[in-house]
Short mmCIF file of C-alpha atoms in Angstrom, two decimals:
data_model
loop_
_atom_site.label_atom_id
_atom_site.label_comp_id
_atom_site.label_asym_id
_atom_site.label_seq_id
_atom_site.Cartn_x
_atom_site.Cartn_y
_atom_site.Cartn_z
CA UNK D 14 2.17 61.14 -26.34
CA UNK D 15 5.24 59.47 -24.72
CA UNK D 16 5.26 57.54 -21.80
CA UNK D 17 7.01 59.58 -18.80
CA UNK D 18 9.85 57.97 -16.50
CA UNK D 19 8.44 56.69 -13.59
CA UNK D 20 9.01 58.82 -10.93
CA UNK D 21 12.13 58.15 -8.76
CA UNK D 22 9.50 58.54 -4.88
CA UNK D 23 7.24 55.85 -6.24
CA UNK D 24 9.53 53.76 -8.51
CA UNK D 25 9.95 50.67 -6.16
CA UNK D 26 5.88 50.48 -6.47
CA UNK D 27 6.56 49.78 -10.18
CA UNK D 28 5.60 45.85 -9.96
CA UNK D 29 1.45 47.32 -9.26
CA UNK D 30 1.85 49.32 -12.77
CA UNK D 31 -0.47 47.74 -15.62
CA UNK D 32 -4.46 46.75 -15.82
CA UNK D 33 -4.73 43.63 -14.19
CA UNK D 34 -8.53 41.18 -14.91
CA UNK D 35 -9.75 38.13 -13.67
CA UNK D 36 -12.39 37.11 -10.84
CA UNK D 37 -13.44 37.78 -7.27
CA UNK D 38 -16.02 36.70 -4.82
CA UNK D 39 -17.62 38.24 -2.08
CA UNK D 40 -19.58 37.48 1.02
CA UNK D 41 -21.03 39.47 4.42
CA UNK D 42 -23.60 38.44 6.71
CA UNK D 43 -26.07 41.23 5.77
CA UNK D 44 -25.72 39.57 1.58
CA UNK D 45 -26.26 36.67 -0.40
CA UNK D 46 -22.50 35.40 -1.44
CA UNK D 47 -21.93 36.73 -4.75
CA UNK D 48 -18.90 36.55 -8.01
CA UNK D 49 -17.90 38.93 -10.26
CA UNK D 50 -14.92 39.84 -12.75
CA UNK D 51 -12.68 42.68 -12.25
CA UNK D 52 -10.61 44.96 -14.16
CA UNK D 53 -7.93 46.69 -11.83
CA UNK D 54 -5.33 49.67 -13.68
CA UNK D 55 -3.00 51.54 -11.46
CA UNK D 56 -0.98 54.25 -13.99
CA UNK D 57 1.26 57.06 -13.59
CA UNK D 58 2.17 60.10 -15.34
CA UNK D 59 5.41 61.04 -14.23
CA UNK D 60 3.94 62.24 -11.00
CA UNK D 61 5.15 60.61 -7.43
CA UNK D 62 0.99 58.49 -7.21
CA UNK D 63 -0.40 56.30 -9.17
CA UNK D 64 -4.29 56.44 -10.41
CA UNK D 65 -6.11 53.45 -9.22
CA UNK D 66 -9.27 52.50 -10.78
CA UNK D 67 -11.33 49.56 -10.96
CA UNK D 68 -14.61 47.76 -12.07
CA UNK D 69 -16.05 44.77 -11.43
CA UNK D 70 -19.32 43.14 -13.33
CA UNK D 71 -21.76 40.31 -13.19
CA UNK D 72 -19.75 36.92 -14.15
CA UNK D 73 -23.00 35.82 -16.45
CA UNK D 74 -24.31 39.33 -17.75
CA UNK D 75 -21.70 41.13 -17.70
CA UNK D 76 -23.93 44.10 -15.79
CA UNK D 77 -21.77 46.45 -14.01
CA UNK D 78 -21.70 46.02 -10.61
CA UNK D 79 -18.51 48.03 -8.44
CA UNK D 80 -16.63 50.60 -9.36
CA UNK D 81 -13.67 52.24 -7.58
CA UNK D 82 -10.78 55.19 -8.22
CA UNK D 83 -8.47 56.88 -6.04
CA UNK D 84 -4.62 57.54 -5.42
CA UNK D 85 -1.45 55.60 -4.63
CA UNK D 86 0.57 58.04 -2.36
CA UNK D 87 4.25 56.92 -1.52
CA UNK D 88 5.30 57.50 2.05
CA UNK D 89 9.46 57.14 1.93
CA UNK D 90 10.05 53.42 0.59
CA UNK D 91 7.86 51.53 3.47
CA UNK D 92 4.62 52.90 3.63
CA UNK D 93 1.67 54.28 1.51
CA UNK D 94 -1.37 56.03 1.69
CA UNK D 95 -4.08 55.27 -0.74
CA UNK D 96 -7.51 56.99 -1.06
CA UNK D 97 -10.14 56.06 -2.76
CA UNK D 98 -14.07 56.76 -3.15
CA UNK D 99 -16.69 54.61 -4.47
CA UNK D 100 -19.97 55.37 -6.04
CA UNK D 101 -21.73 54.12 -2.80
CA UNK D 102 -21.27 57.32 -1.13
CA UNK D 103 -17.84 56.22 0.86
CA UNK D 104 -14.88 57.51 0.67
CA UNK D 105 -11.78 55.67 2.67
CA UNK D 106 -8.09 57.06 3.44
CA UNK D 107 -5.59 54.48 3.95
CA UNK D 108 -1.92 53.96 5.49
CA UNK D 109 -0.55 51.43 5.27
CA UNK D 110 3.43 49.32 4.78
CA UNK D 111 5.13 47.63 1.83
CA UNK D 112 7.06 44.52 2.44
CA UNK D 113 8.62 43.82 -1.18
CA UNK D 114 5.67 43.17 -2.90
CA UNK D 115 2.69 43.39 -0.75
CA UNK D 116 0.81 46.34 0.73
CA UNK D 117 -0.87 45.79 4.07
CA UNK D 118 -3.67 48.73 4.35
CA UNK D 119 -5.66 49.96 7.03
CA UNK D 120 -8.49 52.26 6.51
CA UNK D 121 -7.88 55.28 9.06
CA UNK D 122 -10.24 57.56 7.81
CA UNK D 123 -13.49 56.37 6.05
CA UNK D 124 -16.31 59.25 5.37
CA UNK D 125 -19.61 58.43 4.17
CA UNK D 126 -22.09 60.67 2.25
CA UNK D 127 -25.89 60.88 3.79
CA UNK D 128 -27.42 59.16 1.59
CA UNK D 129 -24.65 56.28 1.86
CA UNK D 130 -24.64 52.57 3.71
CA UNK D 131 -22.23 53.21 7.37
CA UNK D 132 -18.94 51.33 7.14
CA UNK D 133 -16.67 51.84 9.90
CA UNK D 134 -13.55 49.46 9.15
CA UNK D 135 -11.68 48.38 6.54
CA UNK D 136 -8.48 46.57 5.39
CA UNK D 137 -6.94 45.43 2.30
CA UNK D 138 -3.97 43.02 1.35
CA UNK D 139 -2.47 43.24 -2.29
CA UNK D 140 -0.09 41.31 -3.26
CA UNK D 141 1.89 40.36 -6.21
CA UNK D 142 3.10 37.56 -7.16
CA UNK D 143 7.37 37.32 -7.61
CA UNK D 144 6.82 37.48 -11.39
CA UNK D 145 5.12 40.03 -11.35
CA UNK D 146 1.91 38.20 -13.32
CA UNK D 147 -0.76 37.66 -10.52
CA UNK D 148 -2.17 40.16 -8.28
CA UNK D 149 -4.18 39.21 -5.24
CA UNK D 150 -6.24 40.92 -2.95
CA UNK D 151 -8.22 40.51 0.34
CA UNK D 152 -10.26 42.99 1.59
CA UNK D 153 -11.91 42.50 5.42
CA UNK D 154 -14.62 45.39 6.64
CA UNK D 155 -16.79 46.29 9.46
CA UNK D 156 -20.17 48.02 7.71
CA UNK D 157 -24.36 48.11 8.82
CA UNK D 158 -23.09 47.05 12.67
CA UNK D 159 -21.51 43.67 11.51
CA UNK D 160 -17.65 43.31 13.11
CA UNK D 161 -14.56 43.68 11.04
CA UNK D 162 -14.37 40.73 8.93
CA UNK D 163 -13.53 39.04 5.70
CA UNK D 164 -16.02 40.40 2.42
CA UNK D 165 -13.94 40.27 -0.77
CA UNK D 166 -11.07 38.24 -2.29
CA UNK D 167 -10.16 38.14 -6.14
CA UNK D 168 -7.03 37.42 -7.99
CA UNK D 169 -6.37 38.71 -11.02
CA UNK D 170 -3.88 38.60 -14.02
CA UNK D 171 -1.63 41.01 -15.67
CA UNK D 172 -2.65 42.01 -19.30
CA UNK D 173 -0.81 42.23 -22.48
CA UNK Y 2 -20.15 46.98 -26.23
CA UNK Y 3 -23.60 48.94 -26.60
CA UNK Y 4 -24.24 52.16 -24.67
CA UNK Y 5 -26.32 51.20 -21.65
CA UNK Y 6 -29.74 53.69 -21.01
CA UNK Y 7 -28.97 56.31 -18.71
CA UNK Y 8 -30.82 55.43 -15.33
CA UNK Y 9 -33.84 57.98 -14.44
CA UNK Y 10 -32.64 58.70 -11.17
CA UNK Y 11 -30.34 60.76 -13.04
CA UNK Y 12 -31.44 61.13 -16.50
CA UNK Y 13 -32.40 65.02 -15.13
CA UNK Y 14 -28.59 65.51 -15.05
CA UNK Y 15 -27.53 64.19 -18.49
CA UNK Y 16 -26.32 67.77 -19.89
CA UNK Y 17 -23.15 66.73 -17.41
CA UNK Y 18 -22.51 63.84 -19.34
CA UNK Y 19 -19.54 63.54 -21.92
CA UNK Y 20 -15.73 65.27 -22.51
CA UNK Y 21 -15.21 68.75 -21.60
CA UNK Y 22 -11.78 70.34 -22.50
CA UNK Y 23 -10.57 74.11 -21.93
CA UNK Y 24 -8.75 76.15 -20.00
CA UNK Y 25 -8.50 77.61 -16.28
CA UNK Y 26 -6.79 80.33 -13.91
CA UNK Y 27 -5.85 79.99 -10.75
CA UNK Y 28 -5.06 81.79 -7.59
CA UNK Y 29 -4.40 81.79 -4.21
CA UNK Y 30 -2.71 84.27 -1.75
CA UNK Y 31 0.45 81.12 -0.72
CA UNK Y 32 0.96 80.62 -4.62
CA UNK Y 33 1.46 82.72 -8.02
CA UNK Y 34 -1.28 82.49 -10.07
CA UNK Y 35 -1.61 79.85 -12.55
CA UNK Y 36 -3.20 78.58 -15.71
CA UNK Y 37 -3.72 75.63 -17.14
CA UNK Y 38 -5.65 73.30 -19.75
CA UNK Y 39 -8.33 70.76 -18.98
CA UNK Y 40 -10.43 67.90 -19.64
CA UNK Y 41 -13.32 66.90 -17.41
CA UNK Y 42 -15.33 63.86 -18.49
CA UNK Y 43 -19.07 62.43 -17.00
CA UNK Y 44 -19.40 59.43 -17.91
CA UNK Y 45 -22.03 56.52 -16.83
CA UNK Y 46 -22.57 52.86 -16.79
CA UNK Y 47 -26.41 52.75 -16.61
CA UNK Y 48 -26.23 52.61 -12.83
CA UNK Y 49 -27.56 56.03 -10.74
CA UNK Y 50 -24.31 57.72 -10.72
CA UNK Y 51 -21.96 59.75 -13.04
CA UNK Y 52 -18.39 58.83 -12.84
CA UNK Y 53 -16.19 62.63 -13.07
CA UNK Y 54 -12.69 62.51 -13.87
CA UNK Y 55 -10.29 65.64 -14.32
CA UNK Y 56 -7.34 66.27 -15.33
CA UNK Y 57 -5.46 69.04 -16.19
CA UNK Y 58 -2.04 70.21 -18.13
CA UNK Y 59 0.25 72.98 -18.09
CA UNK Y 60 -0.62 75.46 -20.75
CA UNK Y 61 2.90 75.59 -22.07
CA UNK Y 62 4.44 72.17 -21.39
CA UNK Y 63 1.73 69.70 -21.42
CA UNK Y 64 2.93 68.18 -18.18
CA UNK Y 65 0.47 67.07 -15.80
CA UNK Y 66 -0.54 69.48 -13.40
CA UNK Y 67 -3.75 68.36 -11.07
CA UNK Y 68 -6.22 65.74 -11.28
CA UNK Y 69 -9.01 64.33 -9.81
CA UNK Y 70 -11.68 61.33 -9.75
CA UNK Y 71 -15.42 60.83 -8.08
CA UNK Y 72 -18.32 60.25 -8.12
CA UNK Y 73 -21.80 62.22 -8.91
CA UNK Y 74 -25.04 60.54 -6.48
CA UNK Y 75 -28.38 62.40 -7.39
CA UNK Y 76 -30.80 63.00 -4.16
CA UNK Y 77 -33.83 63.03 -5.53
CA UNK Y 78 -34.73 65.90 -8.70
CA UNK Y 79 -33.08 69.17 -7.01
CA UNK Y 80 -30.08 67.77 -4.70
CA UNK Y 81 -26.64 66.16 -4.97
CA UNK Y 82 -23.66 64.55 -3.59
CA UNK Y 83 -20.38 64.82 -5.13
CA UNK Y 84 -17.41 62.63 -3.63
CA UNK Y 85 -14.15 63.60 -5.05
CA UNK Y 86 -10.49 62.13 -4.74
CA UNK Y 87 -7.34 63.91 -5.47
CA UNK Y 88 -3.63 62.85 -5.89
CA UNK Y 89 -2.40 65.56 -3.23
CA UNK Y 90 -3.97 63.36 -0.66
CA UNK Y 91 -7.60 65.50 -0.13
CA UNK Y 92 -11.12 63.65 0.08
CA UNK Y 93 -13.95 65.75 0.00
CA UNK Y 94 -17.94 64.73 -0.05
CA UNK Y 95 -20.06 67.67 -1.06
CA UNK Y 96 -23.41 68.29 -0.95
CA UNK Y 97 -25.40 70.63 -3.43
CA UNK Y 98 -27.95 72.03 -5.13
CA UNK Y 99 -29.63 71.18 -9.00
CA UNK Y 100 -31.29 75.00 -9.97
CA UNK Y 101 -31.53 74.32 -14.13
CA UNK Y 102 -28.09 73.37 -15.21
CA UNK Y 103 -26.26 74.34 -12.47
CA UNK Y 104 -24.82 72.64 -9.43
CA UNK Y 105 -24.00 75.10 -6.44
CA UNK Y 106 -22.15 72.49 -4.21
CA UNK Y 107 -20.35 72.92 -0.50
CA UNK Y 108 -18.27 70.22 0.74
CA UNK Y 109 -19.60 69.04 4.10
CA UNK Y 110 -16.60 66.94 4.85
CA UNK Y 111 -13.01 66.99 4.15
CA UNK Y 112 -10.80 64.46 4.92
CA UNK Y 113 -6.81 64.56 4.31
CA UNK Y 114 -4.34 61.88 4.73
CA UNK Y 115 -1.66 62.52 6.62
CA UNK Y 116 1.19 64.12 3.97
CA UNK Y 117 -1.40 66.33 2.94
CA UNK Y 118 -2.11 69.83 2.80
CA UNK Y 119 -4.44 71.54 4.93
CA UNK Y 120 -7.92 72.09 3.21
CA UNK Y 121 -10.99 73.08 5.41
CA UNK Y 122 -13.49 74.44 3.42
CA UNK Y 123 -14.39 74.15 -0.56
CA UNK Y 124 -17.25 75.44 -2.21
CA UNK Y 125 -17.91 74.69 -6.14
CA UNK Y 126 -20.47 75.72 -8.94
CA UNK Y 127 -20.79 74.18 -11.82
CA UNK Y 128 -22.72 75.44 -14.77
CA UNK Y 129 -23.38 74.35 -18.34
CA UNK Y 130 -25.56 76.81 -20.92
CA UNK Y 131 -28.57 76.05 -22.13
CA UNK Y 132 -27.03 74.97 -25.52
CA UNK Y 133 -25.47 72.48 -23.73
CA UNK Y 134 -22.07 73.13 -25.02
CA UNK Y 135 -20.32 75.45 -22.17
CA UNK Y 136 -18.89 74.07 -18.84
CA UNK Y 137 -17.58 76.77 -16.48
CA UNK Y 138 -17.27 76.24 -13.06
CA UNK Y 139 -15.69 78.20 -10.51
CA UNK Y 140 -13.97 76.99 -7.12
CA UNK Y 141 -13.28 78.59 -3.24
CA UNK Y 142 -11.22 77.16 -1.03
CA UNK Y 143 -9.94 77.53 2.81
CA UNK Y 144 -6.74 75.79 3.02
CA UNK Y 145 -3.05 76.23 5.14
CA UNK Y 146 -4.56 78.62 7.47
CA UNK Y 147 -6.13 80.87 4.51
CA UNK Y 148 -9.78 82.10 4.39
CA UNK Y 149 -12.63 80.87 2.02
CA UNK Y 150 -11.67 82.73 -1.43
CA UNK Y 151 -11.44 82.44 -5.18
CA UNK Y 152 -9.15 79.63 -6.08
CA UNK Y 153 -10.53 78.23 -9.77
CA UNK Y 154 -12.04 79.32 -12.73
CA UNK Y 155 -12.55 77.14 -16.11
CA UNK Y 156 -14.01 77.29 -19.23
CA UNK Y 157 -14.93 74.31 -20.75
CA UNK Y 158 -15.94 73.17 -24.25
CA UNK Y 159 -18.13 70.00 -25.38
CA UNK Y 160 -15.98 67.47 -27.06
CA UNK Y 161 -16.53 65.80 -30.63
#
């Protein structure tokens, strides 16, 4: 197996490439604040996306607790879509813009299974650092009738 | 790491679980047929969901063709939801039915960002033998203005 060449439509999203791990913490009005550590990959196989997947677990016993996948989608050099589905029963599509290295998204479509929790609105900031060692997010949602507002925030360190 | 137990809200679906590998045909009345090699895994973390990832390859090449990543949610014994994510931009949350071992499944919402293709409709059943050592699953689709048909069929084999 050899690595393929990144493809030229999503080559200037190259700084997100890699597994990134460290912690996060959450809170919402409906939950008791709560930590956790995360393991974030986004990979490519030649393709113009990149495969986004990510855990988190229980900071103490190591339980899993999230989990996460979906697609990087390059619109022209400013602006993405991302989708992604979680084991929770909700599914969200994303656009959103890219201003060097940080990607402002805003859920525009977010489906939920019937047997899954309502969640109307959501956002996400990631950002890299300029080195290109320390990714940050922030994630904001509106869910169970609470307004949009701020639930999750982790940063997290490149491996290897 | 140890294996975690498989949770009994699901345990009735365990002959899903592991790496499937084979190889498929596809068709569709805006393409030329295809075919192309596959691996499928199920995989769990002790929590009441199966994690699905596919991918597949082209038969010839071994370059990347399609893939896809979701999520399996048991409703009680004899229904499911599937949520599924692909690169091309398509969401889709099904809803189906456990007779034996084999899910009949009918997505009741499809959701496409906005550089997407047009999908509507998608129906898929998935079946393993008795044995437990045969996947096959077949796939219909209504998508750029075409008419629920035939678009998938795979045979899979049980790895290792």
């Amino acid at each position: 197996m050899t690595t393929p060449e990144i493809h030229p439509e999503i080559a200037h999203l190259a700084w997100l490439l890699g597994t990134w791990a460290g912690e996060g913490a959450g809170e919402y009005p409906t939950i008791e604040d709560f930590r956790y550590s995360e393991h974030v990959t986004f990979a490519h196989v030649g393709k113009p996306f990149f495969a986004y997947n990510q855990k988190t677990k229980h900071e103490e016993t190591g339980l899993p607790l999230h989990a996460e996948a979906g697609y990087l989608r390059p619109v022209g050099l400013d602006r993405v879509e991302l989708l992604n589905v979680q084991p929770s029963g909700i599914m969200e599509i994303y656009e959103g813009t890219v201003d060097g290295t940080t990607l402002d998204l805003v859920a525009v479509q977010v489906a939920t299974s019937a047997t899954a929790k309502d969640v109307t609105e959501v956002t996400r900031r990631i950002t890299v650092d300029p080195e290109g060692e320390t990714l940050s997010y922030r994630m904001q949602m509106a869910a169970v009738g609470e307004p949009l507002q701020h639930h999750l925030a982790a940063t997290l360190h490149k491996q290897q």
